Short mmCIF file of N, CA and C in Angstrom, two decimals:
data_model
loop_
_atom_site.label_atom_id
_atom_site.label_comp_id
_atom_site.label_asym_id
_atom_site.label_seq_id
_atom_site.Cartn_x
_atom_site.Cartn_y
_atom_site.Cartn_z
N MET A 33 -7.39 -19.21 -96.18
CA MET A 33 -7.20 -17.79 -96.42
C MET A 33 -6.25 -17.18 -95.39
N LEU A 34 -6.30 -17.66 -94.13
CA LEU A 34 -5.44 -17.10 -93.09
C LEU A 34 -3.96 -17.26 -93.45
N ALA A 35 -3.61 -18.38 -94.06
CA ALA A 35 -2.22 -18.60 -94.46
C ALA A 35 -1.75 -17.55 -95.48
N GLN A 36 -2.67 -17.02 -96.27
CA GLN A 36 -2.31 -16.00 -97.25
C GLN A 36 -2.04 -14.65 -96.60
N LEU A 37 -2.35 -14.53 -95.34
CA LEU A 37 -2.18 -13.25 -94.65
C LEU A 37 -0.91 -13.18 -93.80
N TRP A 38 0.01 -14.14 -94.00
CA TRP A 38 1.22 -14.14 -93.20
C TRP A 38 2.03 -12.86 -93.37
N LEU A 39 2.08 -12.31 -94.57
CA LEU A 39 2.88 -11.10 -94.81
C LEU A 39 2.28 -9.88 -94.10
N PRO A 40 0.97 -9.58 -94.25
CA PRO A 40 0.45 -8.44 -93.50
C PRO A 40 0.48 -8.64 -91.98
N ILE A 41 0.37 -9.89 -91.54
CA ILE A 41 0.49 -10.16 -90.10
C ILE A 41 1.89 -9.76 -89.63
N LEU A 42 2.89 -10.25 -90.31
CA LEU A 42 4.28 -9.97 -89.93
C LEU A 42 4.62 -8.49 -90.11
N LEU A 43 4.23 -7.91 -91.25
CA LEU A 43 4.55 -6.50 -91.49
C LEU A 43 3.85 -5.56 -90.52
N SER A 44 2.61 -5.87 -90.17
CA SER A 44 1.92 -5.00 -89.22
C SER A 44 2.58 -5.09 -87.84
N ALA A 45 3.00 -6.29 -87.43
CA ALA A 45 3.69 -6.44 -86.14
C ALA A 45 4.99 -5.64 -86.15
N VAL A 46 5.75 -5.74 -87.23
CA VAL A 46 7.02 -5.00 -87.33
C VAL A 46 6.74 -3.49 -87.35
N ALA A 47 5.77 -3.07 -88.14
CA ALA A 47 5.44 -1.64 -88.24
C ALA A 47 4.99 -1.08 -86.89
N LEU A 48 4.18 -1.84 -86.18
CA LEU A 48 3.70 -1.37 -84.88
C LEU A 48 4.81 -1.36 -83.84
N PHE A 49 5.72 -2.31 -83.93
CA PHE A 49 6.87 -2.32 -83.03
C PHE A 49 7.69 -1.04 -83.22
N PHE A 50 7.92 -0.66 -84.48
CA PHE A 50 8.68 0.57 -84.75
C PHE A 50 7.85 1.82 -84.43
N ALA A 51 6.56 1.77 -84.66
CA ALA A 51 5.69 2.90 -84.28
C ALA A 51 5.72 3.10 -82.77
N SER A 52 5.74 2.00 -82.03
CA SER A 52 5.83 2.08 -80.57
C SER A 52 7.15 2.72 -80.15
N PHE A 53 8.23 2.30 -80.79
CA PHE A 53 9.54 2.90 -80.52
C PHE A 53 9.52 4.40 -80.80
N LEU A 54 8.98 4.79 -81.96
CA LEU A 54 8.91 6.21 -82.31
C LEU A 54 8.07 6.98 -81.29
N SER A 55 6.97 6.39 -80.88
CA SER A 55 6.07 7.03 -79.92
C SER A 55 6.77 7.30 -78.60
N TRP A 56 7.50 6.31 -78.12
CA TRP A 56 8.16 6.44 -76.81
C TRP A 56 9.46 7.23 -76.88
N MET A 57 10.29 6.96 -77.87
CA MET A 57 11.65 7.50 -77.87
C MET A 57 11.82 8.79 -78.68
N ILE A 58 11.10 8.94 -79.76
CA ILE A 58 11.29 10.11 -80.62
C ILE A 58 10.23 11.18 -80.33
N VAL A 59 8.96 10.82 -80.47
CA VAL A 59 7.87 11.77 -80.22
C VAL A 59 7.69 11.99 -78.72
N GLN A 60 8.01 11.00 -77.93
CA GLN A 60 7.92 11.01 -76.47
C GLN A 60 6.51 11.33 -75.96
N LEU A 61 5.54 10.58 -76.48
CA LEU A 61 4.15 10.75 -76.03
C LEU A 61 3.98 10.45 -74.54
N HIS A 62 4.87 9.67 -73.98
CA HIS A 62 4.71 9.26 -72.58
C HIS A 62 5.65 10.00 -71.63
N LYS A 63 6.25 11.07 -72.13
CA LYS A 63 7.24 11.83 -71.35
C LYS A 63 6.70 12.25 -69.99
N ASN A 64 5.46 12.66 -69.93
CA ASN A 64 4.89 13.16 -68.67
C ASN A 64 3.96 12.18 -67.99
N ASP A 65 3.99 10.92 -68.41
CA ASP A 65 3.13 9.92 -67.78
C ASP A 65 3.54 9.66 -66.34
N TRP A 66 4.81 9.71 -66.06
CA TRP A 66 5.32 9.50 -64.71
C TRP A 66 6.24 10.66 -64.36
N VAL A 67 6.14 11.11 -63.14
CA VAL A 67 7.00 12.20 -62.67
C VAL A 67 7.81 11.72 -61.48
N LYS A 68 8.91 12.39 -61.25
CA LYS A 68 9.79 12.03 -60.14
C LYS A 68 9.15 12.42 -58.81
N LEU A 69 9.26 11.53 -57.85
CA LEU A 69 8.74 11.80 -56.52
C LEU A 69 9.54 12.90 -55.83
N PRO A 70 8.86 13.76 -55.09
CA PRO A 70 9.62 14.67 -54.23
C PRO A 70 10.32 13.83 -53.16
N GLN A 71 11.49 14.20 -52.78
CA GLN A 71 12.28 13.47 -51.78
C GLN A 71 12.43 12.00 -52.16
N GLU A 72 12.76 11.78 -53.42
CA GLU A 72 12.88 10.42 -53.94
C GLU A 72 13.88 9.58 -53.15
N ASP A 73 15.01 10.16 -52.79
CA ASP A 73 16.02 9.38 -52.06
C ASP A 73 15.47 8.86 -50.74
N ALA A 74 14.75 9.70 -50.01
CA ALA A 74 14.16 9.27 -48.73
C ALA A 74 13.14 8.16 -48.96
N PHE A 75 12.34 8.31 -50.01
CA PHE A 75 11.34 7.29 -50.33
C PHE A 75 12.03 5.96 -50.67
N LEU A 76 13.03 6.01 -51.55
CA LEU A 76 13.73 4.78 -51.94
C LEU A 76 14.41 4.11 -50.74
N ASN A 77 15.02 4.91 -49.89
CA ASN A 77 15.65 4.34 -48.69
C ASN A 77 14.61 3.66 -47.80
N SER A 78 13.43 4.27 -47.68
CA SER A 78 12.35 3.67 -46.87
C SER A 78 11.91 2.34 -47.46
N ILE A 79 11.73 2.29 -48.77
CA ILE A 79 11.30 1.06 -49.43
C ILE A 79 12.37 -0.03 -49.24
N ARG A 80 13.64 0.36 -49.37
CA ARG A 80 14.72 -0.62 -49.18
C ARG A 80 14.71 -1.16 -47.74
N LEU A 81 14.55 -0.25 -46.77
CA LEU A 81 14.53 -0.67 -45.37
C LEU A 81 13.37 -1.62 -45.08
N LEU A 82 12.23 -1.40 -45.73
CA LEU A 82 11.07 -2.25 -45.53
C LEU A 82 11.19 -3.57 -46.29
N ASN A 83 12.17 -3.66 -47.20
CA ASN A 83 12.39 -4.87 -47.99
C ASN A 83 11.10 -5.30 -48.71
N VAL A 84 10.46 -4.34 -49.38
CA VAL A 84 9.20 -4.60 -50.09
C VAL A 84 9.48 -5.52 -51.28
N PRO A 85 8.81 -6.67 -51.32
CA PRO A 85 9.05 -7.59 -52.44
C PRO A 85 8.41 -7.09 -53.74
N VAL A 86 8.87 -7.66 -54.85
CA VAL A 86 8.29 -7.36 -56.15
C VAL A 86 6.80 -7.64 -56.10
N GLY A 87 6.00 -6.71 -56.62
CA GLY A 87 4.55 -6.89 -56.63
C GLY A 87 3.83 -5.58 -56.82
N SER A 88 2.52 -5.63 -56.88
CA SER A 88 1.69 -4.44 -57.00
C SER A 88 0.95 -4.24 -55.69
N TYR A 89 0.92 -3.00 -55.23
CA TYR A 89 0.37 -2.68 -53.92
C TYR A 89 -0.61 -1.51 -54.03
N MET A 90 -1.62 -1.54 -53.19
CA MET A 90 -2.54 -0.43 -53.07
C MET A 90 -2.42 0.08 -51.64
N PHE A 91 -2.42 1.39 -51.51
CA PHE A 91 -2.39 1.95 -50.16
C PHE A 91 -3.44 3.04 -50.03
N PRO A 92 -4.14 3.04 -48.90
CA PRO A 92 -4.16 2.02 -47.86
C PRO A 92 -4.61 0.69 -48.43
N GLY A 93 -4.13 -0.38 -47.85
CA GLY A 93 -4.46 -1.71 -48.35
C GLY A 93 -5.35 -2.46 -47.39
N CYS A 94 -6.07 -3.43 -47.92
CA CYS A 94 -6.95 -4.27 -47.12
C CYS A 94 -6.78 -5.71 -47.57
N ASN A 95 -6.87 -6.61 -46.63
CA ASN A 95 -6.79 -8.04 -46.96
C ASN A 95 -8.16 -8.68 -47.11
N THR A 96 -9.18 -8.06 -46.54
CA THR A 96 -10.52 -8.63 -46.62
C THR A 96 -11.54 -7.53 -46.87
N GLN A 97 -12.71 -7.94 -47.31
CA GLN A 97 -13.82 -6.99 -47.51
C GLN A 97 -14.25 -6.39 -46.17
N ALA A 98 -14.24 -7.19 -45.12
CA ALA A 98 -14.62 -6.70 -43.79
C ALA A 98 -13.65 -5.62 -43.32
N GLU A 99 -12.36 -5.83 -43.57
CA GLU A 99 -11.35 -4.84 -43.19
C GLU A 99 -11.58 -3.53 -43.95
N MET A 100 -11.98 -3.65 -45.21
CA MET A 100 -12.23 -2.45 -46.02
C MET A 100 -13.37 -1.61 -45.43
N GLN A 101 -14.32 -2.27 -44.78
CA GLN A 101 -15.46 -1.57 -44.20
C GLN A 101 -15.18 -0.99 -42.82
N SER A 102 -14.02 -1.29 -42.26
CA SER A 102 -13.71 -0.85 -40.90
C SER A 102 -13.51 0.67 -40.85
N ALA A 103 -13.79 1.24 -39.71
CA ALA A 103 -13.63 2.69 -39.50
C ALA A 103 -12.16 3.09 -39.65
N GLU A 104 -11.25 2.24 -39.20
CA GLU A 104 -9.82 2.54 -39.28
C GLU A 104 -9.36 2.70 -40.73
N VAL A 105 -9.77 1.78 -41.59
CA VAL A 105 -9.37 1.85 -43.00
C VAL A 105 -10.05 3.03 -43.67
N LYS A 106 -11.32 3.25 -43.38
CA LYS A 106 -12.02 4.40 -43.96
C LYS A 106 -11.31 5.70 -43.58
N GLN A 107 -10.83 5.78 -42.35
CA GLN A 107 -10.11 6.98 -41.90
C GLN A 107 -8.79 7.14 -42.68
N ARG A 108 -8.09 6.03 -42.90
CA ARG A 108 -6.83 6.11 -43.67
C ARG A 108 -7.09 6.59 -45.09
N PHE A 109 -8.20 6.13 -45.70
CA PHE A 109 -8.54 6.61 -47.04
C PHE A 109 -8.85 8.10 -47.02
N GLU A 110 -9.54 8.56 -45.98
CA GLU A 110 -9.87 9.99 -45.87
C GLU A 110 -8.61 10.83 -45.67
N GLN A 111 -7.69 10.35 -44.85
CA GLN A 111 -6.46 11.09 -44.56
C GLN A 111 -5.52 11.14 -45.76
N GLY A 112 -5.49 10.06 -46.54
CA GLY A 112 -4.59 9.97 -47.67
C GLY A 112 -3.16 9.82 -47.21
N PRO A 113 -2.24 9.68 -48.10
CA PRO A 113 -2.48 9.56 -49.53
C PRO A 113 -3.06 8.19 -49.90
N VAL A 114 -3.72 8.16 -51.04
CA VAL A 114 -4.28 6.93 -51.59
C VAL A 114 -3.56 6.70 -52.92
N GLY A 115 -3.13 5.49 -53.15
CA GLY A 115 -2.43 5.25 -54.41
C GLY A 115 -2.15 3.79 -54.67
N ILE A 116 -1.43 3.59 -55.74
CA ILE A 116 -0.96 2.25 -56.10
C ILE A 116 0.52 2.34 -56.39
N MET A 117 1.20 1.23 -56.21
CA MET A 117 2.63 1.19 -56.44
C MET A 117 2.98 -0.19 -56.97
N THR A 118 3.79 -0.23 -57.99
CA THR A 118 4.29 -1.49 -58.50
C THR A 118 5.80 -1.51 -58.32
N VAL A 119 6.29 -2.55 -57.68
CA VAL A 119 7.72 -2.71 -57.46
C VAL A 119 8.20 -3.78 -58.44
N PHE A 120 9.15 -3.42 -59.29
CA PHE A 120 9.71 -4.33 -60.28
C PHE A 120 10.98 -4.96 -59.75
N GLY A 121 11.33 -6.08 -60.35
CA GLY A 121 12.67 -6.61 -60.18
C GLY A 121 13.57 -5.90 -61.19
N LYS A 122 14.70 -6.45 -61.48
CA LYS A 122 15.57 -5.85 -62.49
C LYS A 122 14.85 -5.85 -63.83
N VAL A 123 14.92 -4.73 -64.53
CA VAL A 123 14.26 -4.59 -65.82
C VAL A 123 15.13 -5.24 -66.89
N ASN A 124 14.53 -6.09 -67.70
CA ASN A 124 15.22 -6.75 -68.80
C ASN A 124 14.65 -6.19 -70.10
N MET A 125 15.32 -5.19 -70.66
CA MET A 125 14.80 -4.51 -71.86
C MET A 125 14.66 -5.47 -73.04
N GLY A 126 15.61 -6.37 -73.21
CA GLY A 126 15.52 -7.33 -74.32
C GLY A 126 14.27 -8.19 -74.20
N ARG A 127 13.99 -8.67 -73.00
CA ARG A 127 12.79 -9.48 -72.76
C ARG A 127 11.53 -8.66 -73.03
N ASN A 128 11.49 -7.44 -72.50
CA ASN A 128 10.32 -6.58 -72.68
C ASN A 128 10.10 -6.22 -74.14
N LEU A 129 11.17 -5.94 -74.87
CA LEU A 129 11.03 -5.64 -76.29
C LEU A 129 10.55 -6.87 -77.05
N GLY A 130 11.09 -8.03 -76.71
CA GLY A 130 10.64 -9.27 -77.35
C GLY A 130 9.17 -9.56 -77.08
N LEU A 131 8.74 -9.35 -75.85
CA LEU A 131 7.32 -9.56 -75.51
C LEU A 131 6.42 -8.54 -76.19
N THR A 132 6.91 -7.32 -76.35
CA THR A 132 6.14 -6.30 -77.07
C THR A 132 5.93 -6.73 -78.51
N PHE A 133 6.99 -7.19 -79.17
CA PHE A 133 6.85 -7.66 -80.54
C PHE A 133 5.91 -8.85 -80.62
N LEU A 134 6.05 -9.79 -79.69
CA LEU A 134 5.17 -10.95 -79.66
C LEU A 134 3.71 -10.53 -79.48
N TYR A 135 3.47 -9.55 -78.63
CA TYR A 135 2.12 -9.01 -78.43
C TYR A 135 1.56 -8.48 -79.75
N PHE A 136 2.33 -7.66 -80.45
CA PHE A 136 1.86 -7.13 -81.73
C PHE A 136 1.63 -8.25 -82.75
N LEU A 137 2.47 -9.25 -82.74
CA LEU A 137 2.33 -10.38 -83.67
C LEU A 137 1.05 -11.16 -83.37
N VAL A 138 0.78 -11.44 -82.11
CA VAL A 138 -0.42 -12.19 -81.73
C VAL A 138 -1.68 -11.39 -82.05
N VAL A 139 -1.67 -10.09 -81.74
CA VAL A 139 -2.84 -9.27 -82.05
C VAL A 139 -3.04 -9.20 -83.57
N SER A 140 -1.97 -9.04 -84.32
CA SER A 140 -2.09 -9.00 -85.79
C SER A 140 -2.63 -10.31 -86.33
N PHE A 141 -2.19 -11.43 -85.77
CA PHE A 141 -2.72 -12.73 -86.19
C PHE A 141 -4.22 -12.82 -85.90
N CYS A 142 -4.61 -12.41 -84.70
CA CYS A 142 -6.04 -12.45 -84.34
C CYS A 142 -6.86 -11.53 -85.23
N LEU A 143 -6.33 -10.37 -85.55
CA LEU A 143 -7.03 -9.45 -86.45
C LEU A 143 -7.15 -10.06 -87.84
N ALA A 144 -6.10 -10.72 -88.29
CA ALA A 144 -6.15 -11.38 -89.60
C ALA A 144 -7.24 -12.45 -89.60
N TYR A 145 -7.29 -13.23 -88.53
CA TYR A 145 -8.33 -14.25 -88.44
C TYR A 145 -9.72 -13.61 -88.49
N LEU A 146 -9.90 -12.54 -87.74
CA LEU A 146 -11.17 -11.83 -87.76
C LEU A 146 -11.49 -11.33 -89.16
N GLY A 147 -10.47 -10.83 -89.83
CA GLY A 147 -10.65 -10.35 -91.20
C GLY A 147 -11.12 -11.45 -92.15
N THR A 148 -10.62 -12.66 -91.96
CA THR A 148 -11.04 -13.76 -92.85
C THR A 148 -12.51 -14.10 -92.63
N ILE A 149 -13.03 -13.80 -91.46
CA ILE A 149 -14.44 -14.06 -91.17
C ILE A 149 -15.32 -12.94 -91.70
N GLY A 150 -14.85 -11.71 -91.58
CA GLY A 150 -15.71 -10.57 -91.85
C GLY A 150 -15.50 -9.83 -93.16
N ILE A 151 -14.45 -10.19 -93.91
CA ILE A 151 -14.15 -9.46 -95.13
C ILE A 151 -14.17 -10.42 -96.31
N ASP A 152 -14.83 -10.01 -97.35
CA ASP A 152 -14.87 -10.80 -98.57
C ASP A 152 -13.48 -10.86 -99.18
N PRO A 153 -13.08 -12.02 -99.69
CA PRO A 153 -11.75 -12.13 -100.30
C PRO A 153 -11.52 -11.15 -101.46
N SER A 154 -12.56 -10.72 -102.12
CA SER A 154 -12.38 -9.80 -103.24
C SER A 154 -12.55 -8.33 -102.83
N ALA A 155 -12.53 -8.05 -101.53
CA ALA A 155 -12.76 -6.69 -101.04
C ALA A 155 -11.69 -5.73 -101.53
N LYS A 156 -12.10 -4.50 -101.71
CA LYS A 156 -11.19 -3.42 -102.13
C LYS A 156 -10.48 -2.84 -100.91
N PHE A 157 -9.42 -2.08 -101.18
CA PHE A 157 -8.57 -1.50 -100.14
C PHE A 157 -9.40 -0.82 -99.05
N MET A 158 -10.28 0.08 -99.42
CA MET A 158 -11.00 0.88 -98.44
C MET A 158 -11.90 0.03 -97.55
N ASP A 159 -12.50 -1.03 -98.09
CA ASP A 159 -13.33 -1.92 -97.28
C ASP A 159 -12.47 -2.67 -96.26
N VAL A 160 -11.33 -3.17 -96.71
CA VAL A 160 -10.41 -3.88 -95.80
C VAL A 160 -9.87 -2.90 -94.77
N PHE A 161 -9.45 -1.72 -95.21
CA PHE A 161 -8.90 -0.71 -94.31
C PHE A 161 -9.89 -0.36 -93.20
N ARG A 162 -11.13 -0.07 -93.57
CA ARG A 162 -12.13 0.33 -92.58
C ARG A 162 -12.37 -0.77 -91.55
N PHE A 163 -12.53 -1.99 -92.04
CA PHE A 163 -12.79 -3.12 -91.13
C PHE A 163 -11.60 -3.36 -90.21
N MET A 164 -10.41 -3.47 -90.80
CA MET A 164 -9.23 -3.82 -90.02
C MET A 164 -8.82 -2.69 -89.08
N ALA A 165 -8.93 -1.44 -89.52
CA ALA A 165 -8.57 -0.32 -88.65
C ALA A 165 -9.53 -0.25 -87.46
N THR A 166 -10.81 -0.47 -87.71
CA THR A 166 -11.79 -0.46 -86.62
C THR A 166 -11.52 -1.60 -85.65
N ALA A 167 -11.27 -2.78 -86.18
CA ALA A 167 -10.97 -3.94 -85.32
C ALA A 167 -9.69 -3.69 -84.53
N ALA A 168 -8.68 -3.12 -85.17
CA ALA A 168 -7.42 -2.85 -84.47
C ALA A 168 -7.62 -1.80 -83.37
N LEU A 169 -8.42 -0.79 -83.65
CA LEU A 169 -8.69 0.22 -82.63
C LEU A 169 -9.37 -0.44 -81.42
N LEU A 170 -10.30 -1.34 -81.70
CA LEU A 170 -10.97 -2.04 -80.60
C LEU A 170 -10.02 -2.99 -79.86
N ALA A 171 -8.97 -3.42 -80.52
CA ALA A 171 -7.99 -4.29 -79.87
C ALA A 171 -7.04 -3.48 -78.99
N TYR A 172 -6.62 -2.30 -79.43
CA TYR A 172 -5.58 -1.56 -78.72
C TYR A 172 -6.09 -0.52 -77.73
N LEU A 173 -7.25 0.05 -77.94
CA LEU A 173 -7.69 1.18 -77.12
C LEU A 173 -8.44 0.83 -75.84
N PRO A 174 -9.43 -0.04 -75.85
CA PRO A 174 -10.30 -0.16 -74.66
C PRO A 174 -9.61 -0.55 -73.36
N ALA A 175 -8.61 -1.40 -73.41
CA ALA A 175 -7.99 -1.87 -72.17
C ALA A 175 -7.37 -0.72 -71.39
N ILE A 176 -6.68 0.18 -72.07
CA ILE A 176 -6.02 1.28 -71.35
C ILE A 176 -7.04 2.27 -70.81
N VAL A 177 -8.16 2.44 -71.48
CA VAL A 177 -9.19 3.35 -70.97
C VAL A 177 -9.75 2.81 -69.66
N GLN A 178 -10.10 1.54 -69.63
CA GLN A 178 -10.62 0.95 -68.39
C GLN A 178 -9.56 1.00 -67.29
N HIS A 179 -8.33 0.72 -67.65
CA HIS A 179 -7.24 0.75 -66.67
C HIS A 179 -7.11 2.15 -66.07
N SER A 180 -7.21 3.19 -66.91
CA SER A 180 -7.06 4.55 -66.41
C SER A 180 -8.21 4.97 -65.51
N ILE A 181 -9.38 4.43 -65.74
CA ILE A 181 -10.53 4.75 -64.88
C ILE A 181 -10.23 4.31 -63.45
N TRP A 182 -9.67 3.12 -63.32
CA TRP A 182 -9.43 2.57 -61.98
C TRP A 182 -8.11 3.04 -61.37
N PHE A 183 -7.09 3.21 -62.18
CA PHE A 183 -5.75 3.45 -61.63
C PHE A 183 -5.20 4.84 -61.95
N HIS A 184 -6.02 5.70 -62.54
CA HIS A 184 -5.71 7.11 -62.73
C HIS A 184 -4.42 7.37 -63.49
N CYS A 185 -4.08 6.51 -64.42
CA CYS A 185 -2.89 6.76 -65.23
C CYS A 185 -3.26 7.68 -66.39
N ARG A 186 -2.26 8.36 -66.89
CA ARG A 186 -2.49 9.24 -68.04
C ARG A 186 -2.70 8.37 -69.28
N ILE A 187 -3.64 8.75 -70.13
CA ILE A 187 -3.92 7.91 -71.29
C ILE A 187 -3.79 8.62 -72.62
N THR A 188 -3.49 9.91 -72.60
CA THR A 188 -3.45 10.66 -73.86
C THR A 188 -2.53 10.00 -74.88
N GLY A 189 -1.31 9.68 -74.47
CA GLY A 189 -0.36 9.03 -75.38
C GLY A 189 -0.87 7.68 -75.87
N HIS A 190 -1.50 6.92 -74.97
CA HIS A 190 -2.02 5.60 -75.33
C HIS A 190 -3.16 5.71 -76.34
N VAL A 191 -4.02 6.71 -76.16
CA VAL A 191 -5.12 6.90 -77.10
C VAL A 191 -4.56 7.25 -78.48
N LEU A 192 -3.61 8.17 -78.52
CA LEU A 192 -3.00 8.55 -79.81
C LEU A 192 -2.29 7.36 -80.45
N GLU A 193 -1.58 6.58 -79.65
CA GLU A 193 -0.92 5.37 -80.18
C GLU A 193 -1.95 4.39 -80.73
N SER A 194 -3.03 4.18 -80.00
CA SER A 194 -4.05 3.22 -80.44
C SER A 194 -4.64 3.63 -81.78
N ILE A 195 -4.88 4.90 -81.96
CA ILE A 195 -5.40 5.39 -83.25
C ILE A 195 -4.36 5.16 -84.34
N ALA A 196 -3.10 5.49 -84.05
CA ALA A 196 -2.03 5.29 -85.05
C ALA A 196 -1.88 3.80 -85.37
N TYR A 197 -1.88 2.96 -84.35
CA TYR A 197 -1.75 1.51 -84.57
C TYR A 197 -2.89 1.00 -85.45
N ALA A 198 -4.09 1.49 -85.20
CA ALA A 198 -5.25 1.07 -85.99
C ALA A 198 -5.10 1.48 -87.44
N LEU A 199 -4.68 2.71 -87.68
CA LEU A 199 -4.51 3.20 -89.05
C LEU A 199 -3.40 2.44 -89.78
N ILE A 200 -2.30 2.19 -89.08
CA ILE A 200 -1.19 1.44 -89.68
C ILE A 200 -1.64 0.03 -90.03
N THR A 201 -2.30 -0.64 -89.09
CA THR A 201 -2.78 -2.01 -89.32
C THR A 201 -3.76 -2.05 -90.48
N GLY A 202 -4.72 -1.13 -90.48
CA GLY A 202 -5.70 -1.07 -91.57
C GLY A 202 -5.05 -0.86 -92.92
N ALA A 203 -4.07 0.04 -92.97
CA ALA A 203 -3.40 0.32 -94.24
C ALA A 203 -2.61 -0.88 -94.75
N ILE A 204 -1.90 -1.56 -93.85
CA ILE A 204 -1.10 -2.71 -94.27
C ILE A 204 -1.99 -3.85 -94.75
N PHE A 205 -3.02 -4.17 -93.99
CA PHE A 205 -3.93 -5.24 -94.43
C PHE A 205 -4.68 -4.83 -95.68
N GLY A 206 -5.07 -3.55 -95.78
CA GLY A 206 -5.77 -3.09 -96.98
C GLY A 206 -4.91 -3.21 -98.22
N ALA A 207 -3.63 -2.86 -98.08
CA ALA A 207 -2.72 -2.90 -99.24
C ALA A 207 -2.34 -4.32 -99.61
N LEU A 208 -2.31 -5.23 -98.65
CA LEU A 208 -1.82 -6.60 -98.92
C LEU A 208 -2.92 -7.65 -98.87
N TRP A 209 -4.18 -7.23 -98.87
CA TRP A 209 -5.28 -8.19 -98.81
C TRP A 209 -5.29 -9.01 -100.09
N PRO A 210 -5.25 -10.34 -99.97
CA PRO A 210 -5.25 -11.17 -101.19
C PRO A 210 -6.62 -11.17 -101.85
N THR A 211 -6.67 -10.67 -103.06
CA THR A 211 -7.96 -10.64 -103.78
C THR A 211 -8.19 -11.98 -104.46
N ALA A 212 -9.47 -12.33 -104.54
CA ALA A 212 -9.85 -13.63 -105.11
C ALA A 212 -9.59 -13.65 -106.61
#
């Protein structure tokens, strides 16, 4: 049965890739997710002088649990600022776009597999839609919510995207579900 779902797998990945593009570039749901630092030039010059390698950093930072419990580190947390920073290498848009499409393709494949387990082959559109949209929502939404709890990122755009992705996925699988 999974082999019969190659078209909705591919179409949902393509549709979600374009929905992602629309979300970021046209609707601009993420426009305010990141803001420019005050005195950005001074900050960038400082980072360059420190020769900070590519990686993710937390500040204040600790190397051990014992260090985290020290009075000195506790004082740094109280004084602030407290934050996280990710330093990238050169951004390769082609690679990132390709990985985004691959992500949607893999998730769509996994959703299709789940559908073969949980949906009767003779199911009607609405039954397939409800199951697949719910499964897709569970695939796209929870990770960003947990991430935002810990790292304080804005999630409004991600929540809206997750709902849209779920509805798109449900509709495509519902319309193309092979009936017995």
